[in-house]
Coordinates of C-alpha atoms and ligand atoms in Angstrom, one line a residue:
X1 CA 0.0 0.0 0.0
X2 CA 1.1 4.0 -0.6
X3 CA 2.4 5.9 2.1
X4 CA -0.9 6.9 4.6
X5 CA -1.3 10.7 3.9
X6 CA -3.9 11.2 6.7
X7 CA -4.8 14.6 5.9
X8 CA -2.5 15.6 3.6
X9 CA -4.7 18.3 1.8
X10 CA -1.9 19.3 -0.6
X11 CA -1.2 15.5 -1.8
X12 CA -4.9 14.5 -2.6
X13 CA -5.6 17.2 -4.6
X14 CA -2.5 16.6 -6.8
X15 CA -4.2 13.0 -6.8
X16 CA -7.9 14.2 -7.1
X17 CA -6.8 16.8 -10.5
X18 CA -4.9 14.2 -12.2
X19 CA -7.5 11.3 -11.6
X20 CA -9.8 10.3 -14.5
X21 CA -12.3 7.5 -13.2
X22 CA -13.3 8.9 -9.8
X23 CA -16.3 6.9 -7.4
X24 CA -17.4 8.2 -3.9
X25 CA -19.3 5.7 -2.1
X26 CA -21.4 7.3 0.8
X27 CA -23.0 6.1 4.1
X28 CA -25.3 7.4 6.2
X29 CA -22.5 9.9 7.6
X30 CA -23.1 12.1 4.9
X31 CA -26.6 13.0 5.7
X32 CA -26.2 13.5 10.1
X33 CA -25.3 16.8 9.3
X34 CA -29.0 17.3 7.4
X35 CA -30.7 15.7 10.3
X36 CA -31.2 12.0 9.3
X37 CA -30.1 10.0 11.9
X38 CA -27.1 7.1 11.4
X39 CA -27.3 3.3 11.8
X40 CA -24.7 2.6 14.1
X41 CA -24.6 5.9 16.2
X42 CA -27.1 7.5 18.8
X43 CA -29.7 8.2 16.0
X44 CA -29.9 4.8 15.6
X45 CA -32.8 3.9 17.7
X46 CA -35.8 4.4 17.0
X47 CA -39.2 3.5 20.0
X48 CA -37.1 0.8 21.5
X49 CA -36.2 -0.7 18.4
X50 CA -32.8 -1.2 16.7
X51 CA -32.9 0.5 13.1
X52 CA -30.9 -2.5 11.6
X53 CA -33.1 -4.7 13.5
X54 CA -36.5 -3.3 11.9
X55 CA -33.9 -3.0 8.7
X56 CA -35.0 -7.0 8.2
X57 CA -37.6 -9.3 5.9
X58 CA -37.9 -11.0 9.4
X59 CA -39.3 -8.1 11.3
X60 CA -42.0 -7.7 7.9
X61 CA -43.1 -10.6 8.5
X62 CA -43.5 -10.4 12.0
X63 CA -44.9 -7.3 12.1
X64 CA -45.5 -5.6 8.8
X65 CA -47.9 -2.4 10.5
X66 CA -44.7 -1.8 12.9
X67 CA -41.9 -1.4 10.1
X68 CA -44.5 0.5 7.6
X69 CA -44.7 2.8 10.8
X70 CA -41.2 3.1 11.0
X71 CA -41.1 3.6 7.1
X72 CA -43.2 6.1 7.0
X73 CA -41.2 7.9 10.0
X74 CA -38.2 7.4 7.6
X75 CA -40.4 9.0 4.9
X76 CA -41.1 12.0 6.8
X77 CA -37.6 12.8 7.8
X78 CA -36.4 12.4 4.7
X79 CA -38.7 14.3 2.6
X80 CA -38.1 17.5 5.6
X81 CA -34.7 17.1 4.9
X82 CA -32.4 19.1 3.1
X83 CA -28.8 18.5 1.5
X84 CA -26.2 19.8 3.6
X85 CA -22.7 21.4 2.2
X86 CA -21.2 17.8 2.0
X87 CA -23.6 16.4 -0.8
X88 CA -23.8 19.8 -2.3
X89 CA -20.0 19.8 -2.9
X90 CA -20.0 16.7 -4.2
X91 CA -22.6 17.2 -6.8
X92 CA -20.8 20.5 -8.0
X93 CA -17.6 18.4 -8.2
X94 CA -19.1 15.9 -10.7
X95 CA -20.3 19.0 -12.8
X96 CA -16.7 20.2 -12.9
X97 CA -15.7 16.5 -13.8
X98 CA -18.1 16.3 -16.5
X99 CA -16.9 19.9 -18.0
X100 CA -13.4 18.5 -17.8
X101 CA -14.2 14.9 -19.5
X102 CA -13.8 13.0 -16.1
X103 CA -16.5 10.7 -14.9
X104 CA -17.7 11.2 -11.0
X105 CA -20.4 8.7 -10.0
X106 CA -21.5 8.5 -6.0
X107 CA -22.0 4.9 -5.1
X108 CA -24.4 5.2 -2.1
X109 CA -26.4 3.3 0.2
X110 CA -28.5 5.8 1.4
X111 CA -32.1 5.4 0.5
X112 CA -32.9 9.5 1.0
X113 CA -32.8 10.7 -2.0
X114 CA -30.3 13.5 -0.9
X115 CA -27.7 13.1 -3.1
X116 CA -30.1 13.8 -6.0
X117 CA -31.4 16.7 -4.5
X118 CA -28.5 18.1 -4.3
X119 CA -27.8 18.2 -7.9
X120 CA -25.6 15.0 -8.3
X121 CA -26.6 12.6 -11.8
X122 CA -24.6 10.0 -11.5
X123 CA -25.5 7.8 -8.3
X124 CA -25.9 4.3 -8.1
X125 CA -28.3 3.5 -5.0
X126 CA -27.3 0.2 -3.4
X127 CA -29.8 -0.1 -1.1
X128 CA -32.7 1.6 -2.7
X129 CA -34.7 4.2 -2.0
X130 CA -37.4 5.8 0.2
X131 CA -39.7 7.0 -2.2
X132 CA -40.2 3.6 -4.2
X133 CA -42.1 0.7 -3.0
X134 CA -42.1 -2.9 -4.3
X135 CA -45.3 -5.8 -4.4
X136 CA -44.8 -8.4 -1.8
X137 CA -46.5 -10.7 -4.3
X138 CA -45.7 -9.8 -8.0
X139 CA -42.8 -7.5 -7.1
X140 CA -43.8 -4.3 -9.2
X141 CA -41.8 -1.7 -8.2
X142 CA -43.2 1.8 -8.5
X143 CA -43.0 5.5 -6.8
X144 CA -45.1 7.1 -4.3
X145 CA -44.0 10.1 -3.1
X146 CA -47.4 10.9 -1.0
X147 CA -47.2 11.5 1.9
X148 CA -48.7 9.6 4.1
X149 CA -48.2 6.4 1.4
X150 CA -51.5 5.8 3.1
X151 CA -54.6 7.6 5.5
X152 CA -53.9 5.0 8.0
X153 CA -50.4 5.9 8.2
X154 CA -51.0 9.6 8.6
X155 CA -50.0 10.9 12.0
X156 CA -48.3 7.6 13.0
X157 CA -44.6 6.6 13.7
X158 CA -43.4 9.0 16.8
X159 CA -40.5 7.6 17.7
X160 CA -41.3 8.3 21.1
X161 CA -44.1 6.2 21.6
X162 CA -44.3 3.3 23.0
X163 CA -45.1 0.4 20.6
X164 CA -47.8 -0.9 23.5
X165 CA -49.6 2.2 23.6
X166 CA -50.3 2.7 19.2
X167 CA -52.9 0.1 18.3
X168 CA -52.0 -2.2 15.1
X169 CA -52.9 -0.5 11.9
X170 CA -54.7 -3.8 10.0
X171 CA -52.8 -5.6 7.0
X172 CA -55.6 -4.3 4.6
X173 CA -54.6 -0.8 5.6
X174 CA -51.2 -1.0 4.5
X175 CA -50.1 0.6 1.5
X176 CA -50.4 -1.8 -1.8
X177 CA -49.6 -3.2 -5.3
X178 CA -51.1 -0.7 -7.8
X179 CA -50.7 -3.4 -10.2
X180 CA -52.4 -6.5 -8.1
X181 CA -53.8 -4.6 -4.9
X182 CA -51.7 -7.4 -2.7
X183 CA -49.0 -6.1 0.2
X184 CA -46.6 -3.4 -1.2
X185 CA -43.3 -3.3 1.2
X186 CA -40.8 -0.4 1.0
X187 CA -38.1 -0.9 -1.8
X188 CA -35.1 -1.4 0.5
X189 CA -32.9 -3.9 0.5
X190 CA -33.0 -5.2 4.1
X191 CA -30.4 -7.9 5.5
X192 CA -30.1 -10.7 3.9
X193 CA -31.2 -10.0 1.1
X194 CA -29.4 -9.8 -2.1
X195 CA -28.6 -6.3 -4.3
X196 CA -30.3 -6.0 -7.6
X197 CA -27.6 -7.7 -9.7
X198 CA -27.7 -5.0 -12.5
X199 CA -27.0 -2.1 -9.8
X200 CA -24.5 -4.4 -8.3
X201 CA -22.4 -5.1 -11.4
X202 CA -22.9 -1.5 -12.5
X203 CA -20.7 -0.5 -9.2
X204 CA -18.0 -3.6 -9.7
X205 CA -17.5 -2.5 -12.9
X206 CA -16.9 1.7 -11.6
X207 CA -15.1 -0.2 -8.5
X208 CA -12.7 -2.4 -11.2
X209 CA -11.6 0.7 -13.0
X210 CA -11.8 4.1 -11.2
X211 CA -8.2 5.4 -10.1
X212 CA -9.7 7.1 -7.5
X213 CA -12.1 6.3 -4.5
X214 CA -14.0 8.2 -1.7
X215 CA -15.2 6.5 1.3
X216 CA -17.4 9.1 2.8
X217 CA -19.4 8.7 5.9
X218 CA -20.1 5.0 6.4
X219 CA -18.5 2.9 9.1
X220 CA -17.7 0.3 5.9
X221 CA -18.9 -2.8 7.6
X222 CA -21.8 -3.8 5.6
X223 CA -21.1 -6.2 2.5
X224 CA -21.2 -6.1 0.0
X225 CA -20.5 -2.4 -0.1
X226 CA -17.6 -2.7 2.4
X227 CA -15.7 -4.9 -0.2
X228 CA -15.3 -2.3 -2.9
X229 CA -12.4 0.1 -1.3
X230 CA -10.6 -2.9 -0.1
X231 CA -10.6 -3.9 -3.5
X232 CA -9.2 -0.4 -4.5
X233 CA -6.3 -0.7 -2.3
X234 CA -5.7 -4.0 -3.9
X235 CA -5.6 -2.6 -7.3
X236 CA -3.1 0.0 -5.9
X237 CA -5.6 2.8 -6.2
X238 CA -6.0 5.9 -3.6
X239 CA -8.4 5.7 -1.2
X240 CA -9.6 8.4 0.5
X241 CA -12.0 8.5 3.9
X242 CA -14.0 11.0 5.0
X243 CA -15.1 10.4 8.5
X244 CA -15.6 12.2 11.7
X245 CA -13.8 9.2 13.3
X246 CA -11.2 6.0 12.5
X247 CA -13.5 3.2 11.6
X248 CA -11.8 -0.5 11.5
X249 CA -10.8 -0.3 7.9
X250 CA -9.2 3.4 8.0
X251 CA -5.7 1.9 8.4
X252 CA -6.0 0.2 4.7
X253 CA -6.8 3.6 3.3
X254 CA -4.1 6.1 2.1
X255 CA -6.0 9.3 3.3
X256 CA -8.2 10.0 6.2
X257 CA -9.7 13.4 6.3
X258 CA -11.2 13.6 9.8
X259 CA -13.9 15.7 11.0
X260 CA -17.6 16.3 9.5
X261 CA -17.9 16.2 6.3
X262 CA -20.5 19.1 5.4
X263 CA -16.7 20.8 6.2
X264 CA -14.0 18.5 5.1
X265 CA -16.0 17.6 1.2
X266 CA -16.0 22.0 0.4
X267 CA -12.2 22.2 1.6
X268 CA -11.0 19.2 -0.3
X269 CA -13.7 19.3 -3.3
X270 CA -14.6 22.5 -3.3
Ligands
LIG301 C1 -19.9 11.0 9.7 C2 -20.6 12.0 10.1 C3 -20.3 13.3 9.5 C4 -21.4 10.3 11.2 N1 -19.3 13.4 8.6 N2 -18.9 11.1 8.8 C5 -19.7 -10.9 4.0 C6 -19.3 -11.0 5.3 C7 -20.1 -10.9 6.4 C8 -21.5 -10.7 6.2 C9 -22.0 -10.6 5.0 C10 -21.1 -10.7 3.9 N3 -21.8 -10.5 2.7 C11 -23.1 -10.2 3.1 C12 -23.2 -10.3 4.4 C13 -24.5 -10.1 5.3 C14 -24.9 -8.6 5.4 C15 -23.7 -7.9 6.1 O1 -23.0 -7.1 5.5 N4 -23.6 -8.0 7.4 C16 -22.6 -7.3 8.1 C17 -23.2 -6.3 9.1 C18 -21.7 -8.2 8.8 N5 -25.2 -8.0 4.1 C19 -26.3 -8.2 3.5 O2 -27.2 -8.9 4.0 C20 -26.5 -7.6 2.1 N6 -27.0 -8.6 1.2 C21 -26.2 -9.4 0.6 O3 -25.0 -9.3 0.6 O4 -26.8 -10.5 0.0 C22 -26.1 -11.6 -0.3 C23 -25.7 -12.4 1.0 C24 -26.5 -12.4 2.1 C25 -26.1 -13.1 3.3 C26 -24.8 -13.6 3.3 C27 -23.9 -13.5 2.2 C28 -24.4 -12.9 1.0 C29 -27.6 -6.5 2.2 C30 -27.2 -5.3 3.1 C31 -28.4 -4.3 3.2 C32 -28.1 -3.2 4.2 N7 -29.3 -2.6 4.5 C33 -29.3 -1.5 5.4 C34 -30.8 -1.1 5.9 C35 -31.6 -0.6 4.8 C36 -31.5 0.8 4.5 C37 -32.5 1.6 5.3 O5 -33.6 1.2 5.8 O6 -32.3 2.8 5.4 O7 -28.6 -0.4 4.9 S1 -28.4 -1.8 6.9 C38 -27.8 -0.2 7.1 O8 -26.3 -0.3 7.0 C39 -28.2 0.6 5.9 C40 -27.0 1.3 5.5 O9 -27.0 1.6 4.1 C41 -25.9 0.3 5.8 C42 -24.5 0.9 6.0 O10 -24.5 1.8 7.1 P1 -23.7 3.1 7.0 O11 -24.2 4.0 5.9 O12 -22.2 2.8 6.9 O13 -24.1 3.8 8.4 P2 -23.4 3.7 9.8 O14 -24.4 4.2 10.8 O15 -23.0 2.3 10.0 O16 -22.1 4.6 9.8 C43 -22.2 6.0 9.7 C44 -20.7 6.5 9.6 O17 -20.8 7.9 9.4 C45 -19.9 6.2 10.8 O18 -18.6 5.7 10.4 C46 -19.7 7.6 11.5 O19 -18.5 7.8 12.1 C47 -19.8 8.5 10.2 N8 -20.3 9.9 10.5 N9 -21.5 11.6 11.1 C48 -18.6 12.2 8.3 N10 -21.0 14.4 9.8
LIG302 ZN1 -48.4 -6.7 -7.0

């Protein structure tokens, strides 16, 4: 591996100008600083519930009404939101790339939508998104951006409630298939289960080639995502983090630019 560079401003942008091919893959980091809360850190609870835990085809099944609620709390946040100084640098970086006949994609698992918002084109979305829902039973895939997805979701999914205390919304109440009226679920891709492969080879392939990668805001423990940078380093690629702290693959990277990055994305990008 190169020499680490920690935050050696002055080296990565020598790196960043001269690189051709360049991915950022993004976690959840990158939107704390517009409010949405993060997986692994003190936002990631939600009633008494574990996010990852209600994250699960498991807890659907158990208990479809409580995850829709939790949903549709996601929904609400996210929709409230707006893109902070981090994604709004990186979108005007990939207009500058594209000016300059360099490709800039964002890799992300986020299922916000804030990266959009903010201007960026070229995202690949790993884990799906908020706004789309898919059939239980013929798997049609579609948008609905109404808010509530459905009345008997409107006013529901407090976070602090207790689960005990909010009576069960019935299954028939839950929001459904426009094409065969049966269960929709939202269009997330929960534990377990696999990627879309099309999505998925679409990032190998930007993974396999880039001569640059950003690891921004995601504590890189959740496969198959967390495979790609180690794969960089393996090609003998720069890596570059952006984190507020070391997570337990920052010592395989070449630079780590500590701190938020709604500041560290302007200075370095920007
Ligand atoms: C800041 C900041 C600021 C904060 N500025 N930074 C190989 C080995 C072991 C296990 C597996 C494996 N392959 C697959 C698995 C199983 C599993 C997995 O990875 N498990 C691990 C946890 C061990 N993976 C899967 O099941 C995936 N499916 C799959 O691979 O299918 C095939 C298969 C299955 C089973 C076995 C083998 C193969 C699917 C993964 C789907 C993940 N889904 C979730 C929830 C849905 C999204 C939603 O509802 O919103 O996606 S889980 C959750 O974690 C979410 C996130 O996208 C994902 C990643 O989290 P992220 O973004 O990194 O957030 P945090 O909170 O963890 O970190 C935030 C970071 O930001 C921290 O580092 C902070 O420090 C930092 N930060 N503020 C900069 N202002
Ligand atoms: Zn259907």
């Amino acid at each position: 591996m190169a020499k680490r560079n920690l935050a050696d401003y002055k080296t990565f942008n020598r790196v960043l100008e001269e690189s051709k091919i360049i991915v950022a893959l993004t976690g959840a980091g990158v939107s704390a600083e517009s409010g949405i809360g993060t997986f692994r850190g003190p936002g990631g609870l939600w009633r008494t519930h574990r996010a990852v835990d209600l994250a699960s085809p498991l807890a659907f099944r158990a208990n479809p009404a409580l995850v829709w609620e939790f949903y549709h709390w996601r929904r609400e946040v996210a929709f409230a939101a707006h893109p902070n100084n981090g994604h709004i640098a990186l979108a005007k970086y990939e207009k500058k790339c594209k000016e300059q006949g360099r490709s800039f994609t964002i890799i992300t698992q986020n299922v916000d939508g804030l990266h959009r918002r903010a201007g960026s084109e070229n995202i690949i979305e790993l884990h799906g998104n908020l706004t789309k829902v898919i059939c239980t039973k013929c798997k049609f895939i579609e948008v609905k951006e109404n808010n509530p997805i459905c009345e008997a979701l409107r006013g529901r999914g407090d976070p602090s409630q207790k689960d005990a205390d909010v009576p069960e919304i019935p299954l028939s109440e839950l929001p459904k298939c426009s094409a065969c009226g049966a269960l929709a679920r939202p269009y997330i891709v929960w534990f377990g289960e696999s990627l879309d492969p099309d999505i998925l080879d679409q990032a190998r392939t930007l993974v396999e080639t880039c001569d640059l990668f950003l690891v921004i805001g995601t504590s890189s423990v959740v496969y198959p995502a967390a495979s790609f940078a180690p794969f960089v380093v393996e090609r003998g690629k720069p890596v570059a983090e952006f984190n507020i702290d070391e997570e337990p693959a920052s010592a395989n990277f070449q630079f780590h630019f500590p701190g938020k990055c709604g500041s560290t994305l302007p200075k370095t990008l920007g």
